[in-house]
Tab-separated table of C-alpha atoms in Angstrom:
chain	number	residue	atom	x	y	z
A	1	LYS	CA	22.786	-26.656	-11.062
A	2	MET	CA	24.120	-24.468	-13.847
A	3	ASP	CA	24.828	-21.769	-11.260
A	4	ASP	CA	26.652	-24.284	-9.067
A	5	MET	CA	28.659	-25.537	-12.022
A	6	MET	CA	29.613	-22.020	-12.999
A	7	GLU	CA	30.600	-21.225	-9.409
A	8	LYS	CA	32.736	-24.339	-9.124
A	9	GLU	CA	34.433	-23.694	-12.454
A	10	THR	CA	35.146	-20.158	-11.314
A	11	LYS	CA	36.658	-21.417	-8.079
A	12	LYS	CA	38.733	-23.978	-9.933
A	13	ALA	CA	40.089	-21.234	-12.140
A	14	GLU	CA	40.811	-19.085	-9.106
A	15	ALA	CA	42.534	-22.001	-7.383
A	16	SER	CA	44.688	-22.618	-10.439
A	17	ALA	CA	45.548	-18.940	-10.582
A	18	LYS	CA	46.475	-18.960	-6.910
A	19	LYS	CA	48.705	-21.975	-7.431
A	20	GLU	CA	50.441	-20.299	-10.348
A	21	LYS	CA	50.857	-17.147	-8.282
A	22	LYS	CA	52.409	-19.140	-5.464
A	23	LYS	CA	54.811	-20.720	-7.947
A	24	LYS	CA	55.887	-17.315	-9.212
A	25	GLU	CA	56.237	-15.586	-5.840
A	26	PRO	CA	59.741	-16.199	-4.434
A	27	GLY	CA	59.938	-17.326	-0.845
A	28	GLN	CA	56.218	-18.253	-0.756
A	29	LYS	CA	55.654	-21.257	1.519
A	30	ARG	CA	52.983	-23.733	0.495
A	31	ARG	CA	50.609	-25.521	2.844
A	32	ILE	CA	52.218	-28.533	4.555
A	33	ARG	CA	50.090	-31.584	3.816
A	34	LYS	CA	50.248	-35.177	4.992
A	35	ARG	CA	51.700	-36.351	1.707
A	36	VAL	CA	54.917	-36.029	-0.282
A	37	LEU	CA	54.762	-33.168	-2.803
A	38	ILE	CA	56.446	-33.751	-6.164
A	39	PRO	CA	57.576	-30.635	-7.988
A	40	VAL	CA	55.501	-29.701	-10.977
A	41	ILE	CA	58.526	-29.826	-13.257
A	42	LEU	CA	59.209	-33.427	-12.250
A	43	GLY	CA	55.554	-34.314	-12.881
A	44	VAL	CA	55.639	-32.749	-16.308
A	45	ALA	CA	58.893	-34.556	-17.098
A	46	VAL	CA	57.443	-37.870	-16.017
A	47	VAL	CA	54.312	-37.296	-18.099
A	48	GLY	CA	56.520	-36.432	-21.039
A	49	PHE	CA	58.532	-39.571	-20.483
A	50	PHE	CA	55.425	-41.749	-20.449
A	51	ILE	CA	54.144	-40.122	-23.605
A	52	TYR	CA	57.446	-40.744	-25.300
A	53	SER	CA	57.524	-44.329	-24.065
A	54	SER	CA	53.956	-44.951	-25.218
A	55	VAL	CA	54.778	-43.630	-28.635
A	56	THR	CA	57.851	-45.772	-28.969
A	57	ALA	CA	56.411	-48.843	-27.318
A	58	GLY	CA	52.849	-48.449	-28.635
A	59	SER	CA	51.279	-50.393	-25.759
A	60	ALA	CA	51.728	-48.397	-22.503
A	61	PRO	CA	48.569	-46.898	-20.815
A	62	MET	CA	48.094	-43.115	-21.167
A	63	PRO	CA	49.630	-41.157	-18.269
A	64	VAL	CA	47.366	-38.719	-16.323
A	65	VAL	CA	48.305	-36.170	-13.692
A	66	CYS	CA	46.823	-37.177	-10.351
A	67	SER	CA	46.792	-36.168	-6.709
A	68	THR	CA	46.354	-38.160	-3.546
A	69	ALA	CA	43.386	-37.357	-1.260
A	70	TYR	CA	44.678	-36.529	2.195
A	71	THR	CA	43.355	-35.649	5.635
A	72	GLY	CA	43.932	-32.114	6.898
A	73	SER	CA	42.412	-28.861	7.976
A	74	VAL	CA	40.613	-26.479	5.640
A	75	GLU	CA	39.313	-22.990	6.140
A	76	GLU	CA	36.794	-21.390	3.784
A	77	ARG	CA	36.964	-17.668	3.192
A	78	ILE	CA	35.184	-15.205	0.953
A	79	SER	CA	36.955	-12.068	-0.154
A	80	ALA	CA	34.920	-8.924	-0.773
A	81	SER	CA	35.664	-5.220	-1.041
A	82	GLY	CA	33.702	-2.083	-0.384
A	83	LYS	CA	33.709	1.425	0.978
A	84	VAL	CA	35.069	2.182	4.436
A	85	GLY	CA	32.588	4.090	6.543
A	86	SER	CA	31.431	4.572	10.091
A	87	ALA	CA	28.840	2.488	11.867
A	88	GLU	CA	27.838	5.607	13.784
A	89	SER	CA	27.472	9.113	12.459
A	90	LYS	CA	26.103	12.257	13.989
A	91	THR	CA	24.655	15.165	12.046
A	92	TYR	CA	24.702	18.299	14.175
A	93	PHE	CA	21.988	20.940	13.865
A	94	ALA	CA	21.886	24.488	15.169
A	95	PRO	CA	20.438	24.332	18.727
A	96	ALA	CA	19.174	27.916	18.385
A	97	GLY	CA	18.887	30.686	15.838
A	98	ALA	CA	22.077	32.734	16.152
A	99	ARG	CA	25.148	34.025	14.338
A	100	ILE	CA	28.061	31.589	14.019
A	101	GLU	CA	30.933	33.307	15.796
A	102	LYS	CA	33.677	30.705	15.263
A	103	LEU	CA	33.840	27.547	13.126
A	104	ASN	CA	36.712	25.370	14.326
A	105	ILE	CA	36.543	22.527	11.782
A	106	LYS	CA	36.543	21.731	8.083
A	107	ALA	CA	35.698	18.607	6.124
A	108	GLY	CA	38.221	15.831	6.699
A	109	ASP	CA	39.344	17.031	10.141
A	110	SER	CA	39.745	14.549	12.972
A	111	VAL	CA	38.007	15.537	16.207
A	112	LYS	CA	38.033	14.207	19.755
A	113	ALA	CA	35.100	13.778	22.084
A	114	GLY	CA	34.609	17.031	23.970
A	115	ASP	CA	36.135	19.285	21.299
A	116	VAL	CA	34.259	22.556	20.742
A	117	LEU	CA	33.472	22.470	17.049
A	118	LEU	CA	31.497	25.717	16.752
A	119	THR	CA	30.583	28.740	18.908
A	120	PHE	CA	27.742	31.269	18.611
A	121	ASP	CA	27.273	34.972	19.253
A	122	THR	CA	24.582	34.900	21.987
A	123	SER	CA	23.808	38.634	22.381
A	124	ASP	CA	20.453	38.422	20.544
A	125	LEU	CA	19.472	35.313	22.475
A	126	GLU	CA	20.204	37.076	25.769
A	127	GLN	CA	17.802	39.873	24.774
A	128	SER	CA	15.198	37.326	23.736
A	129	LYS	CA	15.440	35.657	27.139
A	130	LYS	CA	14.951	38.992	28.942
A	131	ARG	CA	11.842	39.741	26.861
A	132	ALA	CA	10.486	36.274	27.531
A	133	ASP	CA	11.046	36.671	31.285
A	134	LEU	CA	9.209	40.026	31.242
A	135	GLU	CA	6.319	38.447	29.367
A	136	VAL	CA	6.082	35.792	32.073
A	137	THR	CA	5.955	38.500	34.755
A	138	SER	CA	3.292	40.441	32.821
A	139	ALA	CA	1.154	37.365	32.144
A	140	SER	CA	1.425	36.202	35.768
A	141	SER	CA	0.513	39.641	37.127
A	142	SER	CA	-2.444	39.912	34.781
A	143	TYR	CA	-3.631	36.482	35.830
A	144	GLN	CA	-3.259	37.209	39.544
A	145	SER	CA	-5.082	40.526	39.153
A	146	ALA	CA	-7.920	38.860	37.263
A	147	VAL	CA	-8.142	36.128	39.898
A	148	GLN	CA	-8.243	38.658	42.732
A	149	GLU	CA	-10.929	40.744	41.012
A	150	SER	CA	-12.883	37.589	40.239
A	151	ASN	CA	-12.678	36.499	43.878
A	152	GLU	CA	-13.882	39.891	45.075
A	153	ASN	CA	-16.816	39.835	42.690
A	154	ALA	CA	-17.555	36.272	43.684
A	155	GLY	CA	-17.639	37.390	47.322
A	156	LYS	CA	-20.018	40.218	46.503
A	157	TYR	CA	-22.229	37.921	44.498
A	158	SER	CA	-22.198	35.401	47.325
A	159	ASP	CA	-23.151	38.081	49.891
A	160	ALA	CA	-25.955	39.290	47.658
A	161	SER	CA	-27.210	35.773	47.103
A	162	LEU	CA	-27.073	34.718	50.757
A	163	GLY	CA	-30.708	34.303	51.908
A	164	LEU	CA	-32.040	36.061	48.792
A	165	GLU	CA	-34.414	33.284	47.849
A	166	GLU	CA	-35.728	33.088	51.389
A	167	LEU	CA	-36.211	36.861	51.363
A	168	LYS	CA	-38.134	36.615	48.101
A	169	GLN	CA	-40.349	33.969	49.667
A	170	MET	CA	-40.892	36.179	52.725
A	171	LYS	CA	-41.851	39.038	50.404
A	172	ALA	CA	-44.372	36.844	48.629
A	173	ASP	CA	-45.813	35.768	51.982
A	174	GLN	CA	-45.927	39.375	53.158
A	175	GLU	CA	-47.759	40.427	50.015
A	176	GLN	CA	-50.390	37.767	50.688
A	177	TYR	CA	-50.651	38.840	54.317
A	178	VAL	CA	-51.093	42.530	53.418
A	179	LYS	CA	-53.698	41.645	50.813
A	180	GLY	CA	-55.523	39.593	53.454
A	181	LEU	CA	-55.564	42.538	55.839
A	182	GLN	CA	-56.771	44.830	53.069
A	183	TYR	CA	-59.577	42.399	52.165
A	184	GLU	CA	-60.500	42.123	55.834
A	185	LEU	CA	-60.571	45.941	56.230
A	186	GLU	CA	-62.687	46.282	53.145
A	187	ASP	CA	-65.055	43.620	54.464
A	188	ASP	CA	-65.415	45.485	57.770
A	189	LYS	CA	-66.172	48.736	55.952
A	190	ASN	CA	-68.741	47.052	53.722
A	191	ALA	CA	-70.394	45.377	56.718
A	192	LYS	CA	-70.672	48.721	58.515
A	193	ARG	CA	-72.095	50.386	55.398
A	194	GLU	CA	-74.649	47.614	54.988
A	195	ASP	CA	-75.713	48.028	58.614
A	196	LEU	CA	-76.071	51.793	58.179
A	197	TYR	CA	-77.884	51.343	54.846
A	198	GLU	CA	-80.286	48.907	56.473
A	199	TRP	CA	-80.903	51.243	59.395
A	200	ASP	CA	-81.397	54.171	57.022
A	201	LYS	CA	-83.857	52.086	55.031
A	202	GLN	CA	-85.850	51.323	58.176
A	203	LEU	CA	-85.781	54.975	59.153
A	204	GLU	CA	-86.964	55.896	55.689
A	205	GLN	CA	-89.897	53.458	55.953
A	206	GLU	CA	-90.777	54.844	59.342
A	207	LEU	CA	-90.507	58.380	58.008
A	208	ASN	CA	-92.881	57.525	55.176
A	209	TYR	CA	-95.322	56.013	57.631
A	210	GLN	CA	-95.225	59.023	59.936
A	211	SER	CA	-95.541	61.325	56.973
A	212	ARG	CA	-98.820	59.566	55.968
A	213	ARG	CA	-100.082	59.851	59.521
A	214	LEU	CA	-99.238	63.532	59.492
A	215	SER	CA	-101.219	63.990	56.315
A	216	GLU	CA	-104.221	62.096	57.638
A	217	LYS	CA	-104.283	64.155	60.830
A	218	GLN	CA	-103.967	67.336	58.926
A	219	ALA	CA	-106.812	66.198	56.701
A	220	HIS	CA	-109.054	65.504	59.662
A	221	GLY	CA	-107.953	68.598	61.573
A	222	ARG	CA	-106.350	66.640	64.348
A	223	ASP	CA	-103.315	67.556	66.454
A	224	THR	CA	-100.078	66.943	64.507
A	225	GLU	CA	-97.471	68.029	67.063
A	226	GLU	CA	-96.583	64.548	68.262
A	227	VAL	CA	-96.233	63.164	64.716
A	228	SER	CA	-94.146	66.144	63.705
A	229	GLU	CA	-91.745	65.521	66.566
A	230	VAL	CA	-91.394	61.875	65.496
A	231	ILE	CA	-90.726	62.929	61.918
A	232	ASP	CA	-88.087	65.419	63.074
A	233	ASN	CA	-86.446	62.757	65.172
A	234	ILE	CA	-86.399	60.295	62.245
A	235	THR	CA	-84.961	62.938	59.927
A	236	SER	CA	-82.288	63.709	62.501
A	237	GLN	CA	-81.405	60.022	62.779
A	238	ARG	CA	-81.119	59.694	59.019
A	239	ALA	CA	-78.786	62.651	58.984
A	240	ASP	CA	-76.705	60.884	61.630
A	241	VAL	CA	-76.611	57.748	59.409
A	242	GLN	CA	-75.298	59.761	56.449
A	243	HIS	CA	-72.726	61.330	58.667
A	244	GLU	CA	-71.584	57.934	59.917
A	245	LEU	CA	-71.398	56.687	56.328
A	246	SER	CA	-69.108	59.534	55.418
A	247	MET	CA	-66.996	58.958	58.533
A	248	ILE	CA	-66.510	55.155	58.220
A	249	ASP	CA	-62.733	55.547	57.672
A	250	SER	CA	-62.555	57.429	60.936
A	251	ASP	CA	-63.968	54.540	62.843
A	252	GLU	CA	-61.450	53.518	65.515
A	253	ASN	CA	-61.546	49.851	64.626
A	254	ILE	CA	-61.145	50.716	60.964
A	255	LYS	CA	-58.336	53.104	61.746
A	256	GLN	CA	-56.559	50.498	63.884
A	257	LYS	CA	-56.744	47.932	61.108
A	258	GLN	CA	-55.523	50.525	58.578
A	259	ARG	CA	-52.539	51.292	60.808
A	260	LEU	CA	-51.703	47.564	60.869
A	261	ILE	CA	-51.972	47.393	57.096
A	262	ASP	CA	-49.717	50.449	56.737
A	263	ALA	CA	-47.106	48.892	59.034
A	264	GLU	CA	-47.132	45.595	57.180
A	265	GLN	CA	-47.027	47.433	53.838
A	266	GLU	CA	-43.957	49.291	55.035
A	267	LYS	CA	-42.300	45.954	55.863
A	268	LEU	CA	-43.187	44.721	52.361
A	269	GLU	CA	-41.627	47.805	50.797
A	270	ASP	CA	-38.466	47.291	52.855
A	271	MET	CA	-38.272	43.701	51.633
A	272	THR	CA	-38.767	44.817	48.019
A	273	GLU	CA	-36.058	47.435	48.351
A	274	GLU	CA	-33.622	44.920	49.888
A	275	ILE	CA	-34.319	42.420	47.118
A	276	SER	CA	-33.739	45.099	44.475
A	277	LYS	CA	-30.420	46.073	46.067
A	278	ARG	CA	-29.240	42.478	46.196
A	279	GLU	CA	-30.273	41.751	42.617
A	280	ALA	CA	-28.490	44.910	41.454
A	281	LYS	CA	-25.375	43.732	43.343
A	282	GLN	CA	-25.602	40.377	41.668
A	283	ASP	CA	-25.975	41.975	38.250
A	284	SER	CA	-22.945	44.204	38.774
A	285	SER	CA	-20.636	41.541	40.252
A	286	GLU	CA	-21.521	38.506	38.151
A	287	PRO	CA	-19.816	39.688	34.906
A	288	GLY	CA	-16.571	40.138	36.860
A	289	ILE	CA	-16.457	36.501	37.953
A	290	MET	CA	-14.189	34.338	35.751
A	291	ASN	CA	-15.780	31.168	34.480
A	292	SER	CA	-13.777	27.971	33.940
A	293	TYR	CA	-13.047	28.858	30.309
A	294	ASP	CA	-11.797	32.351	31.213
A	295	ARG	CA	-9.598	30.881	33.938
A	296	GLN	CA	-8.214	28.246	31.578
A	297	GLY	CA	-7.466	30.923	29.001
A	298	LYS	CA	-5.607	33.056	31.559
A	299	GLU	CA	-3.702	30.043	32.861
A	300	ALA	CA	-2.826	29.018	29.295
A	301	SER	CA	-1.439	32.501	28.633
A	302	VAL	CA	0.794	32.223	31.687
A	303	GLU	CA	1.879	28.704	30.751
A	304	THR	CA	2.616	29.771	27.183
A	305	ALA	CA	4.735	32.645	28.430
A	306	LYS	CA	6.615	30.289	30.763
A	307	LEU	CA	7.213	27.799	27.962
A	308	SER	CA	8.547	30.583	25.763
A	309	ALA	CA	10.813	31.726	28.577
A	310	ASP	CA	12.027	28.169	29.212
A	311	GLN	CA	12.717	27.712	25.511
A	312	ALA	CA	14.567	31.008	25.358
A	313	ALA	CA	16.663	29.919	28.353
A	314	GLU	CA	17.365	26.540	26.767
A	315	ASP	CA	18.341	28.161	23.474
A	316	LEU	CA	20.645	30.576	25.244
A	317	THR	CA	22.280	27.817	27.303
A	318	ALA	CA	22.730	25.603	24.250
A	319	ALA	CA	24.194	28.445	22.210
A	320	GLN	CA	26.540	29.428	25.040
A	321	GLU	CA	27.836	25.854	25.202
A	322	GLY	CA	28.433	25.785	21.451
A	323	VAL	CA	28.506	22.530	19.485
A	324	ILE	CA	30.680	19.861	21.119
A	325	ALA	CA	31.844	16.579	19.590
A	326	GLU	CA	30.155	13.620	21.244
A	327	PHE	CA	32.763	11.094	20.159
A	328	ASP	CA	36.098	10.726	18.384
A	329	GLY	CA	35.539	10.968	14.680
A	330	ILE	CA	36.124	12.548	11.300
A	331	VAL	CA	34.222	15.507	9.867
A	332	THR	CA	32.705	14.329	6.592
A	333	GLU	CA	30.433	17.233	5.636
A	334	VAL	CA	30.298	20.922	6.589
A	335	LYS	CA	27.446	23.279	5.683
A	336	ALA	CA	28.028	25.902	8.383
A	337	VAL	CA	29.744	29.174	7.404
A	338	GLU	CA	31.546	31.300	9.938
A	339	GLY	CA	29.818	34.677	10.433
A	340	ALA	CA	26.511	33.491	8.976
A	341	THR	CA	23.265	33.665	10.941
A	342	VAL	CA	21.429	30.345	10.989
A	343	GLU	CA	17.935	29.351	12.001
A	344	LYS	CA	17.314	26.830	14.736
A	345	GLY	CA	17.533	23.330	13.267
A	346	PHE	CA	19.885	24.323	10.418
A	347	GLN	CA	22.193	21.437	9.437
A	348	LEU	CA	25.729	22.418	10.463
A	349	PHE	CA	27.990	19.423	9.785
A	350	THR	CA	28.341	15.646	10.085
A	351	VAL	CA	30.891	13.717	12.141
A	352	GLU	CA	31.421	9.990	11.660
A	353	ASN	CA	32.731	7.906	14.543
A	354	SER	CA	36.297	6.769	13.872
A	355	GLU	CA	36.084	4.200	16.667
A	356	LYS	CA	33.155	2.381	15.054
A	357	VAL	CA	34.459	1.678	11.564
A	358	GLN	CA	32.949	-0.745	9.079
A	359	VAL	CA	33.511	-1.863	5.522
A	360	THR	CA	30.327	-2.218	3.493
A	361	VAL	CA	31.052	-5.025	1.026
A	362	GLU	CA	29.165	-6.521	-1.902
A	363	LEU	CA	28.073	-10.155	-1.769
A	364	SER	CA	27.009	-12.139	-4.805
A	365	LYS	CA	24.159	-14.620	-4.787
A	366	TYR	CA	26.722	-17.424	-4.432
A	367	ASP	CA	27.927	-15.977	-1.122
A	368	LEU	CA	24.589	-15.578	0.618
A	369	ASP	CA	24.266	-19.130	1.932
A	370	LYS	CA	27.755	-18.953	3.428
A	371	VAL	CA	28.115	-15.496	4.927
A	372	LYS	CA	26.387	-15.089	8.301
A	373	GLU	CA	26.284	-12.338	10.878
A	374	GLY	CA	28.881	-12.848	13.608
A	375	GLN	CA	31.520	-14.441	11.357
A	376	GLU	CA	35.126	-13.304	11.782
A	377	ALA	CA	36.967	-11.456	9.046
A	378	ASP	CA	40.406	-10.043	8.266
A	379	VAL	CA	40.125	-6.457	7.064
A	380	THR	CA	42.653	-4.487	5.052
A	381	ILE	CA	42.376	-0.677	4.844
A	382	ALA	CA	45.049	1.463	3.181
A	383	GLY	CA	47.671	-1.233	3.684
A	384	SER	CA	46.880	-1.798	7.374
A	385	SER	CA	45.364	-5.025	8.682
A	386	TYR	CA	42.574	-5.275	11.247
A	387	LYS	CA	40.266	-7.817	12.807
A	388	GLY	CA	36.590	-7.625	11.986
A	389	GLU	CA	33.185	-9.251	12.238
A	390	VAL	CA	30.153	-9.426	9.981
A	391	SER	CA	27.679	-7.187	11.852
A	392	ASN	CA	24.814	-6.810	9.408
A	393	ILE	CA	23.548	-8.312	6.157
A	394	ASN	CA	21.034	-6.314	4.158
A	395	ARG	CA	17.951	-8.379	3.378
A	396	MET	CA	17.258	-6.710	0.039
A	397	ALA	CA	19.429	-6.903	-3.073
A	398	GLN	CA	20.444	-3.704	-4.869
A	399	ASN	CA	22.118	-3.015	-8.187
A	400	ASN	CA	25.788	-2.021	-7.943
A	401	ALA	CA	27.722	0.272	-10.288
A	402	GLN	CA	27.778	-2.471	-12.914
A	403	ASN	CA	23.986	-2.839	-12.593
A	404	THR	CA	24.456	-6.288	-11.078
A	405	PRO	CA	22.178	-7.311	-8.182
A	406	VAL	CA	24.253	-7.639	-5.010
A	407	VAL	CA	23.583	-7.794	-1.288
A	408	TYR	CA	25.474	-5.354	0.919
A	409	ALA	CA	26.938	-6.494	4.226
A	410	ASP	CA	28.688	-4.529	6.965
A	411	VAL	CA	31.953	-5.836	8.397
A	412	THR	CA	32.724	-3.962	11.615
A	413	VAL	CA	36.405	-3.378	12.435
A	414	SER	CA	37.186	-4.584	15.964
A	415	ASP	CA	40.500	-2.749	16.473
A	416	PRO	CA	40.408	0.581	14.572
A	417	ASP	CA	43.284	3.042	14.913
A	418	GLU	CA	44.337	6.453	13.662
A	419	ASN	CA	45.558	5.009	10.357
A	420	ILE	CA	42.007	4.427	9.107
A	421	PHE	CA	40.656	6.674	6.357
A	422	LEU	CA	36.912	6.908	5.791
A	423	GLY	CA	35.621	6.800	2.240
A	424	VAL	CA	38.472	4.684	0.805
A	425	GLU	CA	38.143	1.113	-0.435
A	426	GLY	CA	38.657	-1.662	2.071
A	427	LYS	CA	38.862	-5.404	1.713
A	428	ALA	CA	37.347	-8.041	3.971
A	429	ASN	CA	38.398	-11.688	3.988
A	430	ILE	CA	35.449	-13.357	5.713
A	431	LYS	CA	35.929	-16.715	7.424
A	432	THR	CA	32.786	-18.609	6.439
A	433	GLY	CA	33.744	-22.078	7.690
A	434	ALA	CA	36.469	-24.433	8.902
A	435	SER	CA	36.866	-28.176	9.204
A	436	GLU	CA	39.444	-30.288	11.070
A	437	GLY	CA	40.434	-33.796	9.960
A	438	ALA	CA	38.670	-33.455	6.620
A	439	VAL	CA	39.384	-35.452	3.459
A	440	LEU	CA	40.746	-32.942	0.962
A	441	VAL	CA	41.370	-32.904	-2.789
A	442	PRO	CA	42.531	-30.061	-5.052
A	443	TYR	CA	39.929	-27.884	-6.753
A	444	GLU	CA	41.108	-29.230	-10.123
A	445	ALA	CA	40.011	-32.747	-9.184
A	446	VAL	CA	36.364	-31.830	-8.711
A	447	ASN	CA	34.079	-31.979	-11.742
A	448	THR	CA	30.399	-31.071	-12.117
A	449	ASP	CA	27.771	-32.094	-14.611
A	450	LYS	CA	23.991	-32.335	-14.701
A	451	ASP	CA	24.083	-35.237	-12.251
A	452	GLY	CA	26.154	-33.397	-9.663
A	453	ASP	CA	29.743	-33.344	-8.403
A	454	PHE	CA	32.192	-36.181	-9.098
A	455	CYS	CA	35.877	-37.078	-9.277
A	456	TYR	CA	37.743	-39.391	-11.631
A	457	VAL	CA	39.547	-41.908	-9.421
A	458	VAL	CA	42.292	-44.288	-10.608
A	459	ARG	CA	41.754	-47.734	-9.179
A	460	ASP	CA	44.063	-50.551	-10.358
A	461	GLY	CA	45.101	-48.420	-13.327
A	462	VAL	CA	41.518	-47.842	-14.484
A	463	ILE	CA	39.517	-44.553	-14.543
A	464	VAL	CA	36.420	-44.743	-12.300
A	465	ARG	CA	33.792	-41.983	-11.979
A	466	GLN	CA	33.093	-41.379	-8.287
A	467	ASP	CA	30.115	-39.260	-7.244
A	468	ILE	CA	30.963	-37.075	-4.254
A	469	VAL	CA	29.431	-34.750	-1.670
A	470	THR	CA	31.573	-31.656	-1.141
A	471	GLY	CA	31.878	-29.545	1.983
A	472	ILE	CA	33.687	-26.271	2.460
A	473	SER	CA	36.360	-24.986	0.116
A	474	GLY	CA	39.733	-23.492	0.976
A	475	ASP	CA	42.079	-21.507	-1.219
A	476	THR	CA	43.177	-24.562	-3.251
A	477	ASP	CA	41.420	-27.604	-1.771
A	478	VAL	CA	37.883	-28.883	-1.370
A	479	GLU	CA	36.507	-30.910	1.536
A	480	ILE	CA	35.009	-34.260	0.429
A	481	LYS	CA	32.337	-35.468	2.825
A	482	GLU	CA	31.287	-38.544	0.890
A	483	GLY	CA	32.757	-40.590	-1.987
A	484	ILE	CA	36.517	-40.164	-1.486
A	485	LEU	CA	38.743	-41.651	1.208
A	486	GLU	CA	42.176	-40.619	2.361
A	487	GLY	CA	44.777	-42.069	0.005
A	488	ASP	CA	42.495	-42.313	-3.035
A	489	THR	CA	44.160	-41.280	-6.300
A	490	VAL	CA	42.089	-38.553	-7.949
A	491	VAL	CA	42.660	-37.268	-11.480
A	492	MET	CA	43.450	-33.588	-11.875
A	493	SER	CA	41.659	-31.776	-14.680
A	494	SER	CA	43.477	-31.926	-17.996
A	495	ASN	CA	43.007	-31.364	-21.673
A	496	GLN	CA	42.821	-35.085	-22.208
A	497	THR	CA	39.529	-36.803	-22.933
A	498	LEU	CA	38.885	-39.225	-20.121
A	499	THR	CA	36.218	-41.884	-20.000
A	500	GLU	CA	35.260	-44.309	-17.304
A	501	GLY	CA	37.053	-47.669	-17.741
A	502	MET	CA	40.031	-46.156	-19.552
A	503	GLN	CA	43.395	-47.629	-18.516
A	504	VAL	CA	45.812	-44.962	-17.385
A	505	THR	CA	49.102	-44.539	-15.622
A	506	PRO	CA	48.733	-42.114	-12.691
A	507	VAL	CA	51.436	-39.475	-12.338
A	508	ILE	CA	51.175	-38.123	-8.763
A	509	GLN	CA	51.717	-34.376	-8.493
């Protein structure tokens, strides 16, 4: 309530000041109201007359300056000032690293959309693009060569691998088959030897028997010729057995089986040789086949080279175009220097849009419940008047230059022209409310205490305190929503001490 009282007292003082200003300004027309206005001088004279009369008479009620509540229109406005700026600004950065050939602007210049603000020397960028293009060609050729070599090695590896496992299985089978033949041949030889050994054993037994007979006959002096012939025959047969034992490998059946083994062994050797050749081909071709990681690496090298070439082309194109203004505006900051070489991304200058102008004003805590986004405003910049609208209200208070917490709001100018200067102070008169057919009383008639707002009303010559509910406030008048009716006589503020029930003589001003 103390804040409200202070605000109302401030407004009353402002209203009084405005009234005095209107009195002093020649030719100033006052608001036409639905009542008869009595000049202030006449009111003062009348009050003076009543004072004189009361002194001389000693019984007349005290005169008080009053006003009559009337019905009319009221418009509430809040005046605020702030810095004129742009709602849209563009900071331009170097699109490529190059030497600045020509700088066509300086701070404070006005520019038009499409103006060339800066040009570059592109000779170095042209060379960079050529190198980048050559690197693309080199990387692509290297990749294609590697792919072709990999494909050739893959073909060789595939040829070597085709049927290799089957061939290895055939070799294993052939080895078993040859071993079987060799075992069979060895069995045949052993069987023949056993037969010859058995026959030789029998011959030996027979030879021993005949030898004993020969000895017996010789001992008895008998004829030994027949026995001797038998012994000779047996000895001859045993010699034949030994000969056959030594000539087993020459046996036709044995020789035929050996020839079969030799033929099958030759096939086995051919298989082994073929397998060795294929495995050697695999070993020599496999390292030359690119795996997925090698291929990805080669492809990445090509892609990187292409990206570098594309970037070089983009940089060259951007530098050749220069820096062009995107909208009408004013240059507010310049960091570029003609003849200097800048890196890509270097901040060149800033242009603020002169077609999207706003005044950033300060609002006090008393204004926050009244000012809303979208409200109309009258804007004054460097003596020129414009229409505007509240476009944004900051939701966080900040301390101003006087270290007072304020809320900043942007008032966008609807009809900017070439007479606007950025960075100067502008004023915004914001229309926060309006009421038609409202009951109005002057600011000076409204009082505030701990119980709220009230007016002193004169009824039948007696002061009555009337609690009121106020609405919007204009330059000099306040809307009364409850408590006062049209035609009521309200007491203006004065230096007199007034109390409820006091008898007074109203002097209408």
